Amino acid sequence: MVIRAHSRTLFAIAFAILHDREEAEDVVQETFVKAFRSRWRIRKADRLPGWLSTVARNRALDLLRRRRPIACPEPAAVDSAPRAADAADAEETRELLHRTLATLPETHRIALTLRYLEGLDHKAIQQAMGLSDGALRGILGRGLATMRKALKPSTSPALE
Amino acid sequence: MNTLLEQELGAQRPGPELADRMVRRVRARLDAPANAAALLAALRRIVLARPMQLAYAVLLLAAMVKSGSMITGERPPGISTEMTRPVAAIGSAGGADTDRRRTADDKFAMNTELKEEGILQPGNRPVGAPAFAGRTDMPRSFAAPAPGDAVDSLVAAGATRHFGWKDTAADGSLAAAAAPAESGEGGAAAGAAALALPVAEPQPGNRKLIRDASVQVEVADYAKAAASIGAFATGEGGYISTQSSNRGANGKLQGSIEIKLPPERLDDFLGKLRGLGDVKSQNLTTQDVTKDYFDTGARMRNAQVEEARLIEIVKNRTGKLSDVLEVERELARVRESIEQMQGTLKYYDAMVQFATVTIALNEKDLNTPAQYLLKQRADLSLYSKDVDAAFARARQIAASAQAQVLDSNVQRDDAGRTTATLSLLINPDAAESALGQLKDLGRIENFTSATQRIAQGGSDNADGAVRTERDKVEAHLTILKDEENSVQQTEIGIQTADIEARIAALKKNASDMGAEVKGASFQSDPSGAEFGTVQLRMPLRAYAGVLAAVKHLGEVKNLSTHRQEGATVSDNAPAEMTVQLFTEPQVVTPDDGLWATIRRTLGEAAGAVAWSVRMIGVSLAFFAPWLLLLGVAAVCVKLARRLRRKS
């Protein structure tokens, strides 16, 4: 029950930090294993989601620190054939979005990921991250503002 | 923006199979066999658990207290591992405890004595704690004088009467005789030897005899005689102590010279004096102070041990100031007592080392031929094992010498000791022989011979021969019960409980094994400490059995044995044993009521806590510089790493 109830939330948190599905799933697995082995430390059931989120976040950060720098792929050869302007713009926008997302502070990134990847409501995100309503709103607002600012020139009217 | 984020991030959304996949993976992981990493993780959890952290804190504090104790050398209060004096200790080493203060008057309350015989004289009574533990000087073993020593015969001219003490030579037979006495103990003997303190070297002729003589001599030339006396003294290894002279109304010189010389040369010196002139009178005395000397020595050693313990109490004081002051007062008293006894011993040593001869010289007044009556008095004290038999024999000697019996008396006291006295007037011709026979009746304790020449007119310098008439010799004989000196003295200290019962058991066991109980005493003080002494006398053949029985009374704390050397020792030779019994010191003394006990215990607990905190402080102060040094080193290493990373 605990795994089914919280696995997606923890996946979103880990993915927000690692941007890698496989590693995110490993983090979720380790989190639940640790939760099982340390279950005697959790005395109140309502503290479990927050505790799981903290463990997942710490493990993801550990993994991120230990991760070796990934070599940047070679830029693709310029296709001389004319591409569709819209597709190129969209691709560029997606890349810019991911880069901007990666530069956001960790809490902003996690909050946005929980909001848009999992589609959690504010209350669920507050519980997962241990934030108050006002704090969460501020974090989401600032995160979105940063994203808009970074993506404004490249946002095409079709994608709004 | 929202739509874009939803599109991009939504594409990364995992499918519904994520939960199932996580369940399978977690189950597989949990079911996997434990590996080293898991075990280490489990161990780490145990080590870091909260109860373990509390235990670490307690261990750390205990380690700091212990290190503080080792640094300062102090022991926790209220705990003592050495023998605590059960009676004379004033105050205690730990904890403030007003209920344990004792005034000087009630310090030795409940003092019960069980005196069997008059062995425990007031001067010898143990006042306070055991008299050993840590003593380094032992009473000297002394040679028992062989009965019937050879003595010189009476000189008919009546100039001198002397006798000599002969020291029996060591022939090694003592060691052979003593070995069987210990062999029966086996392991007990080995244990006793391990506990025995080193025995002092024996001194030859350990009897302490003070010899004095006074002589009155009439000489023709005072100055010449005085010079001769000085030369005689020097020749015999002595010296002139004092000298004085004056001229009388008749113009003749007279004076007094005091000579100090080795006692063994006294007889020769007196013989030389006879050649100077006419010996008008002579008095020779020998005083045996052996018992007093060794008794004083033993009491002094007891007092020195007591002094050492009091000093230790003052040094380790943690009690109230009033208790400390009381201890210091007692210490001053004990020190004064020690100094007095040291002075007494020194006086005895000085008097024994040199015999004193007081010579009264006067020049002769030569007119008419002198006439003198020579009166002699002899006082003889003897020790005899059988007083009645010796007295009967003395009567026979007197009868055979046709002596006139002036007084004859035999007394027996309550303890069964017999003393006989006999006063005789002996014809001068038979006096020498009779006195010689009387001396053979036992061991001479004292012999004094005084010769007085009473002038009955005339002058030595006048023409005509000097006439000397000898009067009857007045002889006074005293025969005392002889108790042979023991050849081995043992002192043993036993820590046990129920002292009175132990004393009773010891007396019974000792009597059953052929030992004689010479005396016993028992003391207890308000703190509940008990102390008892039993003195035993037994033949050497019973010594091993008695010692084994004594050791079974409790835990042996001290054992010392002094053995006489230089004499033939048989299995029947007497051995003496002093057994001192004492109880274990009590941390909490029994006193009135439950609350007094609780109060005292809380006080001692508070003292112990304060002491522990102090030790923690000492430990912190001791290790703080090291910790500071390590901290500075760690910071420097961290800074160096950070600089290296930046570069």
Short mmCIF file of N, CA and C in Angstrom, two decimals, chain A residues 3-4 7-8 11 15 21 25-26 28-30 32-33 36-37 93-94 97-98 101 112-113 116-118 144 147-148 151 159-160, chain B residues 1-23 25-27 29-30 32 38 45 49:
data_model
loop_
_atom_site.label_atom_id
_atom_site.label_comp_id
_atom_site.label_asym_id
_atom_site.label_seq_id
_atom_site.Cartn_x
_atom_site.Cartn_y
_atom_site.Cartn_z
N ILE A 3 3.94 1.57 -0.98
CA ILE A 3 4.67 1.70 -2.24
C ILE A 3 3.75 2.23 -3.34
N ARG A 4 2.55 1.66 -3.43
CA ARG A 4 1.65 2.09 -4.50
C ARG A 4 1.19 3.53 -4.29
N SER A 7 4.92 5.87 -4.68
CA SER A 7 5.99 5.64 -5.64
C SER A 7 6.02 6.73 -6.71
N ARG A 8 4.90 7.19 -7.21
CA ARG A 8 4.89 8.18 -8.28
C ARG A 8 5.42 9.52 -7.79
N PHE A 11 9.07 9.24 -7.42
CA PHE A 11 9.69 9.21 -8.76
C PHE A 11 9.82 10.63 -9.32
N PHE A 15 13.25 12.30 -10.27
CA PHE A 15 13.45 12.69 -11.67
C PHE A 15 13.76 14.16 -11.80
N ARG A 21 15.28 8.48 -15.93
CA ARG A 21 14.22 7.60 -15.44
C ARG A 21 14.77 6.42 -14.67
N GLU A 25 14.12 5.63 -10.79
CA GLU A 25 13.49 4.41 -10.27
C GLU A 25 14.38 3.73 -9.24
N ASP A 26 15.69 3.76 -9.45
CA ASP A 26 16.60 3.18 -8.44
C ASP A 26 16.47 3.91 -7.12
N VAL A 28 13.90 5.51 -5.99
CA VAL A 28 12.60 5.17 -5.37
C VAL A 28 12.71 3.80 -4.70
N GLN A 29 13.35 2.86 -5.40
CA GLN A 29 13.50 1.51 -4.82
C GLN A 29 14.28 1.57 -3.52
N GLU A 30 15.42 2.28 -3.51
CA GLU A 30 16.25 2.37 -2.30
C GLU A 30 15.50 3.07 -1.18
N PHE A 32 12.28 2.99 -0.56
CA PHE A 32 11.33 2.08 0.07
C PHE A 32 12.03 0.99 0.87
N VAL A 33 13.17 0.54 0.38
CA VAL A 33 13.95 -0.46 1.14
C VAL A 33 14.37 0.13 2.48
N PHE A 36 11.47 0.42 4.84
CA PHE A 36 11.10 -0.86 5.47
C PHE A 36 12.05 -1.19 6.62
N ARG A 37 13.31 -0.98 6.39
CA ARG A 37 14.30 -1.36 7.42
C ARG A 37 14.30 -0.39 8.60
N THR A 93 12.86 24.98 -28.43
CA THR A 93 12.11 25.39 -27.23
C THR A 93 12.17 24.30 -26.15
N ARG A 94 12.04 23.05 -26.60
CA ARG A 94 12.08 21.96 -25.62
C ARG A 94 13.44 21.89 -24.94
N LEU A 97 13.78 24.67 -22.57
CA LEU A 97 12.95 24.43 -21.38
C LEU A 97 13.67 23.50 -20.39
N HIS A 98 14.24 22.44 -20.96
CA HIS A 98 14.92 21.47 -20.08
C HIS A 98 16.17 22.08 -19.44
N LEU A 101 15.02 24.45 -16.82
CA LEU A 101 14.52 23.67 -15.68
C LEU A 101 15.70 23.15 -14.84
N LEU A 112 7.83 22.12 -9.46
CA LEU A 112 7.29 22.15 -10.82
C LEU A 112 7.10 20.75 -11.37
N THR A 113 8.04 19.88 -11.05
CA THR A 113 7.94 18.51 -11.56
C THR A 113 6.73 17.81 -10.96
N TYR A 116 3.60 19.39 -12.65
CA TYR A 116 3.30 19.17 -14.08
C TYR A 116 3.59 17.77 -14.56
N LEU A 117 4.49 17.05 -13.87
CA LEU A 117 4.74 15.67 -14.30
C LEU A 117 3.70 14.75 -13.72
N GLU A 118 3.41 14.90 -12.41
CA GLU A 118 2.45 14.03 -11.77
C GLU A 118 1.06 14.63 -11.71
N LEU A 144 7.90 29.52 -12.27
CA LEU A 144 7.25 29.79 -13.57
C LEU A 144 7.73 31.10 -14.16
N MET A 147 11.01 30.51 -15.76
CA MET A 147 10.84 29.76 -17.01
C MET A 147 10.35 30.68 -18.12
N ARG A 148 9.34 31.52 -17.80
CA ARG A 148 8.78 32.43 -18.82
C ARG A 148 9.85 33.38 -19.33
N LEU A 151 12.16 31.54 -21.63
CA LEU A 151 11.60 30.98 -22.85
C LEU A 151 10.83 32.02 -23.68
N LEU A 159 2.21 27.07 -29.43
CA LEU A 159 2.41 26.20 -28.26
C LEU A 159 1.85 26.79 -26.97
N GLU A 160 1.34 27.99 -26.98
CA GLU A 160 0.82 28.61 -25.75
C GLU A 160 -0.41 27.89 -25.25
N MET B 1 2.93 28.71 -21.12
CA MET B 1 3.98 28.13 -20.27
C MET B 1 3.47 26.86 -19.58
N ASN B 2 2.28 27.00 -19.00
CA ASN B 2 1.73 25.83 -18.32
C ASN B 2 1.58 24.67 -19.27
N THR B 3 1.05 24.97 -20.45
CA THR B 3 0.83 23.91 -21.44
C THR B 3 2.14 23.28 -21.86
N LEU B 4 3.14 24.15 -22.03
CA LEU B 4 4.45 23.65 -22.44
C LEU B 4 5.02 22.72 -21.38
N LEU B 5 4.93 23.18 -20.15
CA LEU B 5 5.45 22.35 -19.06
C LEU B 5 4.70 21.04 -18.96
N GLU B 6 3.40 21.12 -19.11
CA GLU B 6 2.60 19.89 -19.04
C GLU B 6 2.97 18.95 -20.16
N GLN B 7 3.20 19.54 -21.35
CA GLN B 7 3.53 18.67 -22.48
C GLN B 7 4.88 18.00 -22.27
N GLU B 8 5.87 18.81 -21.86
CA GLU B 8 7.23 18.28 -21.76
C GLU B 8 7.40 17.34 -20.57
N LEU B 9 6.95 17.83 -19.46
CA LEU B 9 7.12 17.01 -18.27
C LEU B 9 6.13 15.85 -18.24
N GLY B 10 4.94 16.10 -18.82
CA GLY B 10 3.97 15.03 -18.86
C GLY B 10 4.44 13.85 -19.66
N ALA B 11 5.29 14.14 -20.67
CA ALA B 11 5.81 13.05 -21.49
C ALA B 11 6.71 12.13 -20.66
N GLN B 12 7.26 12.68 -19.62
CA GLN B 12 8.14 11.87 -18.78
C GLN B 12 7.39 11.10 -17.71
N ARG B 13 6.08 11.32 -17.68
CA ARG B 13 5.30 10.69 -16.62
C ARG B 13 5.37 9.18 -16.76
N PRO B 14 5.65 8.47 -15.65
CA PRO B 14 5.70 7.01 -15.74
C PRO B 14 4.31 6.43 -15.85
N GLY B 15 4.28 5.23 -16.42
CA GLY B 15 2.98 4.59 -16.60
C GLY B 15 2.47 3.99 -15.30
N PRO B 16 1.28 3.42 -15.35
CA PRO B 16 0.71 2.84 -14.14
C PRO B 16 1.47 1.61 -13.65
N GLU B 17 2.35 1.07 -14.51
CA GLU B 17 3.09 -0.12 -14.09
C GLU B 17 4.23 0.22 -13.14
N LEU B 18 4.46 1.51 -12.88
CA LEU B 18 5.56 1.93 -12.00
C LEU B 18 5.40 1.32 -10.60
N ALA B 19 4.18 1.42 -10.09
CA ALA B 19 3.96 0.92 -8.72
C ALA B 19 4.23 -0.57 -8.63
N ASP B 20 3.70 -1.33 -9.67
CA ASP B 20 3.94 -2.78 -9.64
C ASP B 20 5.42 -3.09 -9.73
N ARG B 21 6.06 -2.33 -10.60
CA ARG B 21 7.49 -2.56 -10.77
C ARG B 21 8.25 -2.29 -9.46
N MET B 22 7.88 -1.22 -8.76
CA MET B 22 8.54 -0.89 -7.51
C MET B 22 8.31 -1.95 -6.46
N VAL B 23 7.06 -2.47 -6.42
CA VAL B 23 6.75 -3.53 -5.45
C VAL B 23 7.64 -4.75 -5.70
N ARG B 25 10.51 -4.90 -7.28
CA ARG B 25 11.92 -4.63 -7.04
C ARG B 25 12.23 -4.55 -5.54
N VAL B 26 11.36 -3.91 -4.78
CA VAL B 26 11.59 -3.80 -3.34
C VAL B 26 11.53 -5.18 -2.69
N ARG B 27 10.54 -5.99 -3.12
CA ARG B 27 10.44 -7.34 -2.55
C ARG B 27 11.70 -8.13 -2.84
N ARG B 29 14.59 -7.06 -3.44
CA ARG B 29 15.73 -6.51 -2.67
C ARG B 29 15.69 -6.95 -1.22
N LEU B 30 14.52 -6.94 -0.63
CA LEU B 30 14.39 -7.34 0.77
C LEU B 30 14.60 -8.83 0.97
N ALA B 32 16.60 -10.64 -0.75
CA ALA B 32 17.99 -11.02 -1.09
C ALA B 32 18.75 -11.35 0.19
N ALA B 38 24.86 -4.97 4.23
CA ALA B 38 23.64 -4.91 5.04
C ALA B 38 23.97 -5.13 6.51
N ARG B 45 23.31 0.85 12.72
CA ARG B 45 22.05 1.29 13.34
C ARG B 45 22.07 1.02 14.84
N ALA B 49 22.11 3.84 17.89
CA ALA B 49 20.80 3.92 18.54
C ALA B 49 20.88 4.85 19.76
#
